[in-house]
Short mmCIF file of C-alpha atoms in Angstrom, two decimals:
data_model
loop_
_atom_site.label_atom_id
_atom_site.label_comp_id
_atom_site.label_asym_id
_atom_site.label_seq_id
_atom_site.Cartn_x
_atom_site.Cartn_y
_atom_site.Cartn_z
CA MET Z 190 -78.44 8.10 42.51
CA GLN Z 191 -77.87 10.50 45.25
CA GLN Z 192 -76.08 13.58 44.30
CA ILE Z 193 -74.58 14.19 47.61
CA PRO Z 194 -71.51 12.00 47.98
CA LEU Z 195 -71.93 9.42 50.62
CA THR Z 196 -69.52 8.88 53.32
CA ASP Z 197 -67.70 5.66 53.42
CA GLU Z 198 -69.83 4.25 56.03
CA GLU Z 199 -72.95 5.04 54.18
CA ALA Z 200 -71.59 3.48 51.03
CA LEU Z 201 -70.67 0.37 52.87
CA VAL Z 202 -74.09 0.12 54.34
CA LEU Z 203 -75.56 0.40 50.90
CA LEU Z 204 -73.28 -2.15 49.41
CA GLN Z 205 -74.14 -4.69 51.94
CA SER Z 206 -77.75 -4.36 51.15
CA ILE Z 207 -77.27 -4.89 47.42
CA SER Z 208 -78.23 -8.23 46.08
CA SER Z 209 -75.75 -10.43 44.41
CA ASP Z 210 -77.15 -9.76 40.94
CA GLU Z 211 -76.75 -6.12 41.33
CA LEU Z 212 -73.32 -6.66 42.65
CA GLU Z 213 -72.56 -8.68 39.63
CA SER Z 214 -73.76 -6.01 37.23
CA PHE Z 215 -71.93 -3.45 39.29
CA SER Z 216 -68.72 -5.35 38.87
CA GLN Z 217 -69.46 -5.74 35.21
CA ASP Z 218 -69.79 -2.04 34.79
CA ILE Z 219 -66.54 -1.44 36.49
CA TYR Z 220 -64.91 -3.99 34.24
CA ASP Z 221 -66.38 -2.38 31.15
CA GLU Z 222 -64.95 0.92 32.07
CA VAL Z 223 -61.52 -0.52 32.59
CA ALA Z 224 -61.67 -2.41 29.31
CA ASN Z 225 -62.74 0.71 27.55
CA GLU Z 226 -59.77 2.56 28.83
CA VAL Z 227 -57.46 -0.14 27.61
CA SER Z 228 -58.99 -0.15 24.13
CA LEU Z 229 -58.72 3.56 23.95
CA GLY Z 230 -55.09 3.33 24.86
CA LEU Z 231 -54.54 0.93 22.02
CA CYS Z 232 -56.30 3.19 19.57
CA PHE Z 233 -54.16 6.14 20.52
CA GLU Z 234 -51.06 4.03 20.17
CA VAL Z 235 -51.98 2.84 16.70
CA HIS Z 236 -53.06 6.22 15.54
CA ARG Z 237 -49.82 7.75 16.69
CA ALA Z 238 -47.89 5.05 14.86
CA VAL Z 239 -49.83 5.74 11.69
CA LYS Z 240 -49.22 9.43 11.84
CA LEU Z 241 -45.52 9.00 12.64
CA GLY Z 242 -45.16 6.45 9.91
CA PHE Z 243 -43.86 3.38 11.65
CA LEU Z 244 -46.97 1.30 11.71
CA PHE Z 245 -46.04 -0.73 8.64
CA LEU Z 246 -42.29 -0.96 9.19
CA ASP Z 247 -42.20 -4.59 10.05
CA GLU Z 248 -43.95 -5.64 6.89
CA SER Z 249 -41.53 -6.98 4.25
CA LYS Z 250 -41.82 -5.85 0.71
CA GLU Z 251 -41.22 -7.86 -2.41
CA ASP Z 252 -37.95 -6.29 -3.43
CA GLU Z 253 -36.38 -6.93 -0.07
CA LYS Z 254 -36.61 -10.66 -0.41
CA LYS Z 255 -33.51 -10.75 -2.52
CA PHE Z 256 -31.52 -9.55 0.44
CA GLU Z 257 -32.52 -12.38 2.65
CA ILE Z 258 -29.77 -14.59 3.96
CA VAL Z 259 -29.22 -17.54 1.68
CA ASP Z 260 -28.85 -20.87 3.38
CA GLU Z 261 -27.85 -23.36 0.71
CA ILE Z 262 -25.05 -25.84 0.55
CA GLY Z 263 -22.37 -24.69 -1.85
CA ARG Z 264 -23.28 -21.04 -1.73
CA ASP Z 265 -22.44 -18.27 0.66
CA VAL Z 266 -24.94 -16.09 2.50
CA PHE Z 267 -25.25 -13.81 -0.49
CA GLY Z 268 -26.19 -16.69 -2.73
CA GLN Z 269 -22.95 -16.47 -4.69
CA VAL Z 270 -20.78 -19.40 -5.55
CA PRO Z 271 -17.51 -19.00 -3.61
CA MET Z 272 -15.17 -18.67 -6.56
CA LYS Z 273 -12.96 -15.67 -6.86
CA LYS Z 274 -13.86 -13.51 -9.77
CA GLN Z 275 -10.99 -12.97 -12.09
CA PHE Z 276 -10.62 -9.34 -12.87
CA GLU Z 277 -9.16 -8.61 -16.23
CA CYS Z 278 -7.18 -5.60 -17.12
CA ILE Z 279 -5.38 -4.32 -20.15
CA CYS Z 280 -1.69 -3.61 -20.01
CA PRO Z 281 -1.09 -0.02 -21.03
CA ASN Z 282 2.25 -0.92 -22.51
CA CYS Z 283 1.55 -3.87 -24.73
CA GLN Z 284 -2.27 -3.78 -24.83
CA ARG Z 285 -2.80 -7.32 -23.70
CA ASN Z 286 -5.61 -8.70 -21.60
CA LEU Z 287 -4.18 -9.84 -18.31
CA ALA Z 288 -5.43 -11.39 -15.13
CA ALA Z 289 -5.29 -8.90 -12.32
CA SER Z 290 -3.13 -11.10 -10.17
CA ARG Z 291 -0.54 -11.31 -12.92
CA PHE Z 292 -0.64 -7.67 -13.76
CA ALA Z 293 2.10 -6.37 -11.54
CA PRO Z 294 4.79 -8.89 -12.51
CA HIS Z 295 3.86 -8.52 -16.14
CA LEU Z 296 4.23 -4.78 -15.96
CA GLU Z 297 7.63 -5.18 -14.41
CA LYS Z 298 8.83 -7.27 -17.30
CA CYS Z 299 6.98 -5.29 -19.85
CA MET Z 300 8.43 -1.96 -18.89
CA GLY Z 301 11.86 -3.28 -18.04
CA MET Z 302 11.94 -1.89 -14.58
CA GLY Z 303 11.87 -4.78 -12.21
CA ARG Z 304 14.82 -6.51 -10.78
CA ASN Z 305 14.73 -9.51 -13.07
CA SER Z 306 13.37 -7.88 -16.11
CA SER Z 307 16.36 -6.70 -18.06
CA ARG Z 308 16.64 -8.50 -21.31
CA LEU Z 309 13.64 -8.38 -23.49
CA ALA Z 310 12.30 -5.13 -22.25
CA SER Z 311 15.60 -3.37 -22.56
CA LYS Z 312 15.98 -4.60 -26.10
CA ARG Z 313 12.59 -3.43 -27.02
CA ILE Z 314 13.14 -0.13 -25.42
CA ALA Z 315 16.39 0.32 -27.20
CA ASN Z 316 14.74 -0.44 -30.49
CA THR Z 317 12.05 2.09 -29.98
CA GLY Z 318 14.54 4.74 -29.16
CA LYS Z 319 13.78 5.20 -25.56
CA VAL Z 320 16.66 5.09 -23.20
CA ASP Z 321 16.26 2.79 -20.30
CA SER Z 322 19.32 3.81 -18.43
CA ASP Z 323 17.75 6.95 -17.13
CA ILE Z 324 14.35 5.63 -16.37
CA ASP Z 325 14.98 6.01 -12.70
CA ASP Z 326 15.46 9.66 -13.18
CA LEU Z 327 12.09 10.16 -14.75
CA ASP Z 328 9.48 11.79 -12.65
CA ASP Z 329 7.29 9.12 -11.18
CA GLY Z 330 4.16 11.02 -11.77
CA ASP Z 331 4.97 11.48 -15.35
CA TRP Z 332 4.60 8.24 -17.23
CA ASN Z 333 5.27 8.71 -20.86
CA TYR Z 334 4.56 5.58 -22.70
CA GLY Z 335 5.05 6.96 -26.10
CA ASN Z 336 8.28 8.39 -27.36
CA ASP Z 337 9.04 11.40 -25.31
CA LYS Z 338 10.93 13.32 -27.90
CA LYS Z 339 12.44 15.93 -25.70
CA SER Z 340 13.80 13.68 -23.09
CA SER Z 341 14.94 11.00 -25.43
CA LYS Z 342 16.87 13.43 -27.56
CA LYS Z 343 18.66 14.82 -24.58
CA LYS Z 344 19.52 11.50 -23.29
CA ARG Z 345 20.80 10.30 -26.56
CA ASP Z 346 23.33 13.00 -26.70
CA LYS Z 347 24.56 12.64 -23.23
CA ASN Z 348 24.38 9.14 -22.09
CA CYS Z 349 23.56 6.51 -24.59
CA PRO Z 350 26.77 5.05 -25.84
CA ARG Z 351 25.26 3.66 -28.98
CA LYS Z 352 24.38 7.05 -30.31
CA ILE Z 353 27.77 8.57 -30.00
CA LYS Z 354 29.27 9.87 -33.19
CA PRO Z 355 32.05 7.88 -34.71
CA LYS Z 356 34.79 10.29 -33.80
CA ALA Z 357 33.79 10.36 -30.19
CA ARG Z 358 33.60 6.64 -30.12
CA ASN Z 359 37.03 6.22 -31.46
CA GLU Z 360 38.41 8.64 -28.97
CA GLU Z 361 36.92 6.65 -26.21
CA ARG Z 362 38.28 3.46 -27.57
CA LYS Z 363 41.70 4.93 -27.94
CA ALA Z 364 41.68 6.01 -24.38
CA LEU Z 365 40.48 2.64 -23.26
CA LEU Z 366 43.00 0.68 -25.20
CA LEU Z 367 45.81 2.83 -23.98
CA GLN Z 368 45.25 1.69 -20.50
CA CYS Z 369 43.95 -1.82 -20.78
CA CYS Z 370 45.19 -4.94 -22.35
CA GLY Z 371 42.09 -5.24 -24.43
CA VAL Z 372 42.61 -8.67 -25.86
CA ILE Z 373 39.31 -10.25 -26.65
CA SER Z 374 38.91 -13.61 -25.06
CA GLU Z 375 37.80 -16.39 -27.32
CA HIS Z 376 35.24 -17.98 -25.11
CA THR Z 377 33.68 -14.97 -23.47
CA LYS Z 378 34.14 -12.48 -26.26
CA LYS Z 379 35.14 -9.87 -23.74
CA MET Z 380 38.08 -7.57 -23.64
CA CYS Z 381 40.73 -8.23 -21.07
CA THR Z 382 40.67 -5.40 -18.61
CA ARG Z 383 43.98 -6.06 -17.01
CA SER Z 384 46.91 -3.83 -17.46
CA ARG Z 385 48.81 -3.83 -20.66
CA ARG Z 386 51.42 -6.03 -19.19
CA CYS Z 387 49.17 -8.83 -18.16
CA PRO Z 388 50.87 -12.19 -18.60
CA GLN Z 389 47.97 -13.88 -20.24
CA HIS Z 390 48.13 -12.03 -23.47
CA THR Z 391 50.88 -11.18 -25.83
CA ASP Z 392 51.53 -7.88 -27.43
CA GLU Z 393 50.71 -9.33 -30.72
CA GLN Z 394 47.27 -10.17 -29.54
CA ARG Z 395 46.86 -6.68 -28.29
CA GLN Z 396 47.94 -5.29 -31.55
CA ILE Z 397 45.45 -7.42 -33.37
CA VAL Z 398 42.69 -6.21 -31.20
CA ARG Z 399 43.62 -2.65 -31.72
CA LEU Z 400 43.80 -3.10 -35.39
CA SER Z 401 40.42 -4.61 -35.58
CA LEU Z 402 38.81 -2.08 -33.34
CA LEU Z 403 40.37 1.12 -34.38
CA GLY Z 404 41.58 0.52 -37.81
CA GLN Z 405 45.02 1.29 -39.06
CA GLN Z 406 44.69 4.91 -38.34
CA ILE Z 407 45.07 4.52 -34.71
CA THR Z 408 47.76 2.85 -32.89
CA LEU Z 409 49.19 2.97 -29.47
CA PRO Z 410 51.34 5.88 -28.72
CA GLU Z 411 54.27 3.81 -27.76
CA THR Z 412 55.28 2.89 -31.19
CA THR Z 413 58.09 5.33 -31.38
CA ASP Z 414 61.50 3.85 -31.39
CA ASP Z 415 63.90 4.25 -28.61
CA ILE Z 416 61.74 6.57 -26.81
CA GLN Z 417 59.70 5.83 -23.84
CA VAL Z 418 56.13 6.31 -24.46
CA ASP Z 419 55.20 9.67 -23.27
CA ILE Z 420 51.64 10.22 -24.07
CA ASP Z 421 51.81 13.91 -23.67
CA THR Z 422 54.05 14.16 -26.56
CA TYR Z 423 52.44 11.55 -28.65
CA ASP Z 424 52.43 12.50 -32.22
CA GLU Z 425 49.83 10.78 -34.23
CA GLY Z 426 51.31 11.48 -37.54
CA GLN Z 427 54.62 10.04 -36.59
CA THR Z 428 53.01 7.00 -35.29
CA GLN Z 429 51.06 6.42 -38.39
CA LEU Z 430 54.16 6.60 -40.43
CA LEU Z 431 55.91 4.26 -38.17
CA GLN Z 432 53.08 1.90 -38.15
CA GLU Z 433 52.90 1.60 -41.87
CA ALA Z 434 56.56 1.08 -42.09
CA MET Z 435 56.44 -1.52 -39.48
CA TYR Z 436 53.76 -3.47 -41.18
CA ARG Z 437 55.52 -3.38 -44.44
CA SER Z 438 58.61 -4.64 -42.87
CA TRP Z 439 56.76 -7.35 -41.16
CA ASP Z 440 55.25 -8.57 -44.29
CA THR Z 441 58.61 -8.95 -45.79
CA GLY Z 442 60.45 -10.06 -42.80
CA SER Z 443 59.93 -13.03 -40.72
CA SER Z 444 59.51 -11.38 -37.52
CA THR Z 445 58.51 -13.42 -34.63
CA ASN Z 446 57.39 -12.31 -31.35
CA ALA Z 447 60.04 -12.45 -28.82
CA SER Z 448 59.48 -12.43 -25.12
CA PRO Z 449 56.24 -10.68 -24.55
CA ALA Z 450 56.64 -9.93 -20.95
CA ASP Z 451 59.91 -8.37 -21.35
CA SER Z 452 60.64 -4.89 -22.29
CA GLY Z 453 58.81 -5.18 -25.50
CA SER Z 454 59.77 -7.86 -27.78
CA ALA Z 455 61.53 -6.85 -30.85
CA PRO Z 456 60.98 -8.08 -34.30
CA GLY Z 457 63.47 -10.15 -36.15
CA GLY Z 458 66.82 -8.99 -37.22
CA SER Z 459 65.88 -8.52 -40.78
CA ILE Z 460 64.06 -5.50 -39.89
CA SER Z 461 66.82 -4.04 -37.93
CA SER Z 462 68.18 -1.94 -40.67
CA LYS Z 463 64.91 -0.45 -41.44
CA ARG Z 464 64.50 0.24 -37.88
CA LYS Z 465 67.63 2.17 -37.86
CA GLU Z 466 66.33 4.21 -40.65
CA LYS Z 467 63.15 4.76 -38.89
CA ARG Z 468 64.84 5.67 -35.75
CA ALA Z 469 66.93 8.17 -37.43
CA SER Z 470 64.04 9.69 -39.17
CA SER Z 471 61.86 9.61 -36.21
CA ASN Z 472 64.45 11.07 -33.99
CA SER Z 473 65.06 13.87 -36.29
CA GLY Z 474 61.48 14.55 -36.74
CA ARG Z 475 60.67 14.32 -33.19
CA SER Z 476 58.82 17.29 -32.02
CA GLY Z 477 60.47 17.25 -28.75
CA GLY Z 478 59.64 15.17 -25.93
CA SER Z 479 61.39 13.72 -23.12
CA LYS Z 480 63.58 10.83 -23.85
CA LYS Z 481 63.44 8.83 -20.83
CA SER Z 482 65.12 5.85 -22.23
CA LYS Z 483 65.43 3.88 -25.30
CA SER Z 484 62.92 1.30 -25.69
CA ARG Z 485 62.83 -1.50 -28.07
CA LEU Z 486 60.45 -1.62 -30.86
CA PRO Z 487 57.42 -3.57 -30.07
CA PRO Z 488 56.47 -6.31 -32.45
CA GLY Z 489 53.47 -4.65 -33.88
CA GLY Z 490 54.45 -1.24 -33.04
CA SER Z 491 51.52 -1.14 -30.84
CA SER Z 492 51.89 -2.33 -27.39
CA ILE Z 493 54.77 -0.95 -25.58
CA ASN Z 494 55.60 -1.32 -22.01
CA MET Z 495 55.00 1.81 -20.17
CA GLY Z 496 57.74 1.35 -17.76
CA ASN Z 497 61.22 1.48 -18.99
CA HIS Z 498 63.15 -1.56 -18.46
CA GLY Z 499 66.59 -1.75 -17.43
CA ALA Z 500 69.37 -0.51 -19.42
CA LEU Z 501 69.34 2.07 -21.98
CA VAL Z 502 69.82 0.81 -25.36
CA SER Z 503 71.95 2.79 -27.61
CA GLN Z 504 70.63 3.84 -30.83
CA PRO Z 505 72.51 1.78 -33.25
CA HIS Z 506 72.03 -1.35 -31.28
CA LEU Z 507 69.18 -3.47 -31.80
CA PRO Z 508 67.66 -5.33 -29.01
CA SER Z 509 69.42 -8.51 -28.52
CA ASP Z 510 66.59 -10.79 -28.09
CA ILE Z 511 66.26 -11.70 -31.64
CA MET A 220 -73.55 4.81 45.36
CA LYS A 221 -71.70 3.85 42.34
CA THR A 222 -69.83 7.09 42.22
CA ALA A 223 -68.84 6.52 45.79
CA VAL A 224 -67.51 3.14 44.96
CA ASN A 225 -65.71 4.47 41.93
CA GLN A 226 -64.25 7.13 44.00
CA LYS A 227 -63.06 4.51 46.42
CA LEU A 228 -61.53 2.60 43.58
CA ILE A 229 -59.58 5.58 42.42
CA GLU A 230 -58.52 6.64 45.83
CA THR A 231 -57.13 3.32 46.74
CA GLY A 232 -55.42 3.05 43.36
CA GLU A 233 -57.24 -0.14 42.64
CA ARG A 234 -58.56 1.13 39.40
CA GLU A 235 -55.10 1.60 38.02
CA ARG A 236 -54.05 -1.76 39.23
CA LEU A 237 -57.04 -3.30 37.53
CA ARG A 238 -56.23 -1.50 34.31
CA GLU A 239 -52.64 -2.61 34.28
CA LEU A 240 -53.63 -6.14 35.09
CA LEU A 241 -56.05 -6.16 32.21
CA ARG A 242 -53.44 -4.80 29.81
CA THR A 243 -50.91 -7.40 30.85
CA ARG A 244 -53.35 -10.21 30.47
CA LEU A 245 -54.48 -9.02 27.06
CA ILE A 246 -50.91 -8.76 25.77
CA GLU A 247 -50.13 -12.22 27.11
CA CYS A 248 -53.08 -13.78 25.39
CA GLY A 249 -52.31 -12.05 22.06
CA TRP A 250 -55.32 -9.83 22.06
CA LYS A 251 -53.23 -6.75 21.48
CA ASP A 252 -51.48 -8.14 18.37
CA GLN A 253 -54.76 -9.27 17.00
CA MET A 254 -56.29 -5.85 17.49
CA LYS A 255 -53.24 -4.18 15.99
CA ALA A 256 -53.52 -6.24 12.82
CA TYR A 257 -57.14 -5.29 12.62
CA CYS A 258 -56.19 -1.67 13.01
CA LYS A 259 -53.68 -1.95 10.15
CA ASP A 260 -56.42 -3.24 7.93
CA ILE A 261 -58.59 -0.32 8.84
CA VAL A 262 -55.75 2.10 8.17
CA LYS A 263 -55.00 0.54 4.80
CA GLU A 264 -58.64 0.72 3.98
CA LYS A 265 -59.12 4.29 4.98
CA GLY A 266 -55.76 5.54 3.75
CA VAL A 267 -52.79 6.42 5.87
CA GLU A 268 -53.27 10.12 5.67
CA ASN A 269 -56.99 10.17 6.34
CA VAL A 270 -57.46 7.94 9.32
CA THR A 271 -58.61 9.65 12.51
CA VAL A 272 -58.76 8.64 16.11
CA ASP A 273 -62.51 8.60 16.01
CA ASP A 274 -62.51 6.16 13.15
CA LEU A 275 -60.27 3.82 15.02
CA VAL A 276 -62.16 4.11 18.24
CA ALA A 277 -65.46 3.52 16.58
CA GLU A 278 -64.15 0.38 14.94
CA ILE A 279 -62.01 -1.01 17.70
CA THR A 280 -64.17 -0.62 20.74
CA PRO A 281 -66.92 -3.07 19.90
CA LYS A 282 -64.56 -5.51 18.25
CA GLY A 283 -62.06 -5.30 21.06
CA ARG A 284 -64.59 -5.91 23.72
CA ALA A 285 -65.87 -8.92 21.88
CA LEU A 286 -62.47 -10.45 21.42
CA VAL A 287 -61.42 -10.38 25.05
CA PRO A 288 -60.98 -13.97 26.19
CA ASP A 289 -63.38 -15.18 28.82
CA ALA A 290 -60.68 -16.17 31.23
CA VAL A 291 -59.31 -12.69 31.32
CA LYS A 292 -62.71 -11.27 31.80
CA ARG A 293 -63.50 -13.61 34.62
CA GLU A 294 -60.29 -12.84 36.35
CA LEU A 295 -60.99 -9.18 36.21
CA LEU A 296 -64.50 -9.54 37.49
CA GLN A 297 -63.27 -11.67 40.29
CA ARG A 298 -60.86 -9.02 41.27
CA ILE A 299 -63.50 -6.40 41.29
CA ARG A 300 -65.84 -8.44 43.38
CA THR A 301 -63.13 -9.14 45.83
CA PHE A 302 -62.43 -5.50 46.05
CA LEU A 303 -66.03 -4.66 46.65
CA ALA A 304 -66.31 -7.34 49.23
CA GLN A 305 -63.34 -5.95 50.98
CA GLN A 306 -64.88 -2.59 50.96
CA THR A 307 -68.02 -3.80 52.65
CA LYS A 308 -66.11 -5.60 55.33
CA ILE A 309 -64.08 -2.61 56.37
#
């Protein structure tokens, strides 16, 4: 071909003179060149993909087939049967296998700390020596399932009523019975907490209770004759003496309980003489105390009305309500 | 003369249009996917690390040209002829 580029006009002139076959091959050549370019483009694209590593990304491997979405009736997309798995756990307290959904309520009962969990757990805890009354005070981050010797010792001394020494217990009971009626009800087995003058119970009942609880050593401070019970000046020794005398006299005499609600019912007249004796002796031996008024002897020598009723009773006179 | 015509092609931008047309047609007819699969085979055969552009070109060019559907080819040729005819008429 000519080396000098033709002008447009010259090219056109040449084209027109070309035969159709040549035109055809000419077109073909042009097409080949274009096709070549396209192929080359593809090659570059593939080669780049190979070198960058993403040529084979869309090909699935064998181990990925297990992650395909499952499309069966009765199973979910993961291929699992839609039943909830039951997780089992072991209770740290009683070492039992439990279902996870039952774990929390069980633990409540087991450890005795829930709202409705008092009885069995508390019993068990008491038997093993732990104190459950102070569980709330324990540090929450500090679960001690075994016997925590330090803490349990401390708590025994301070708070647990069952571990109190006998002397202390009796002191408490004395104090309690001084203030309350204390008669144990037949059907509930509970002590009456009303005042000592409650109309439901007689002094005799109270005396019985006190006898059974405290033994003959203790009695109510108001057993002194003629003298209003003044606890400050209560003399235990005197009372004991009195008490014994009283009981002896009762055994012999036929004392009956007189009006309970009154100023302390007095025993029967057969005892009156002995009372006089007692009074004399007690008065002489009295270590000094305020004589507010003369009170009548209570039937058991135990329960005496705190308040002084009515008229003073002179010493030699016995109460008239025989 | 051919260079003149080629030059005309480029100047008018017809060459690019032809190229893009060809690409579109080849993708539509699935030629490109076919060639790509063939390329993957070649790559697997030669090894991913060792394949070169020359290898691919040497393999693809004859195969690719042979696989172009006739319809696409005819369309392209028609276009070219039309273009040439236009050129002569101007």
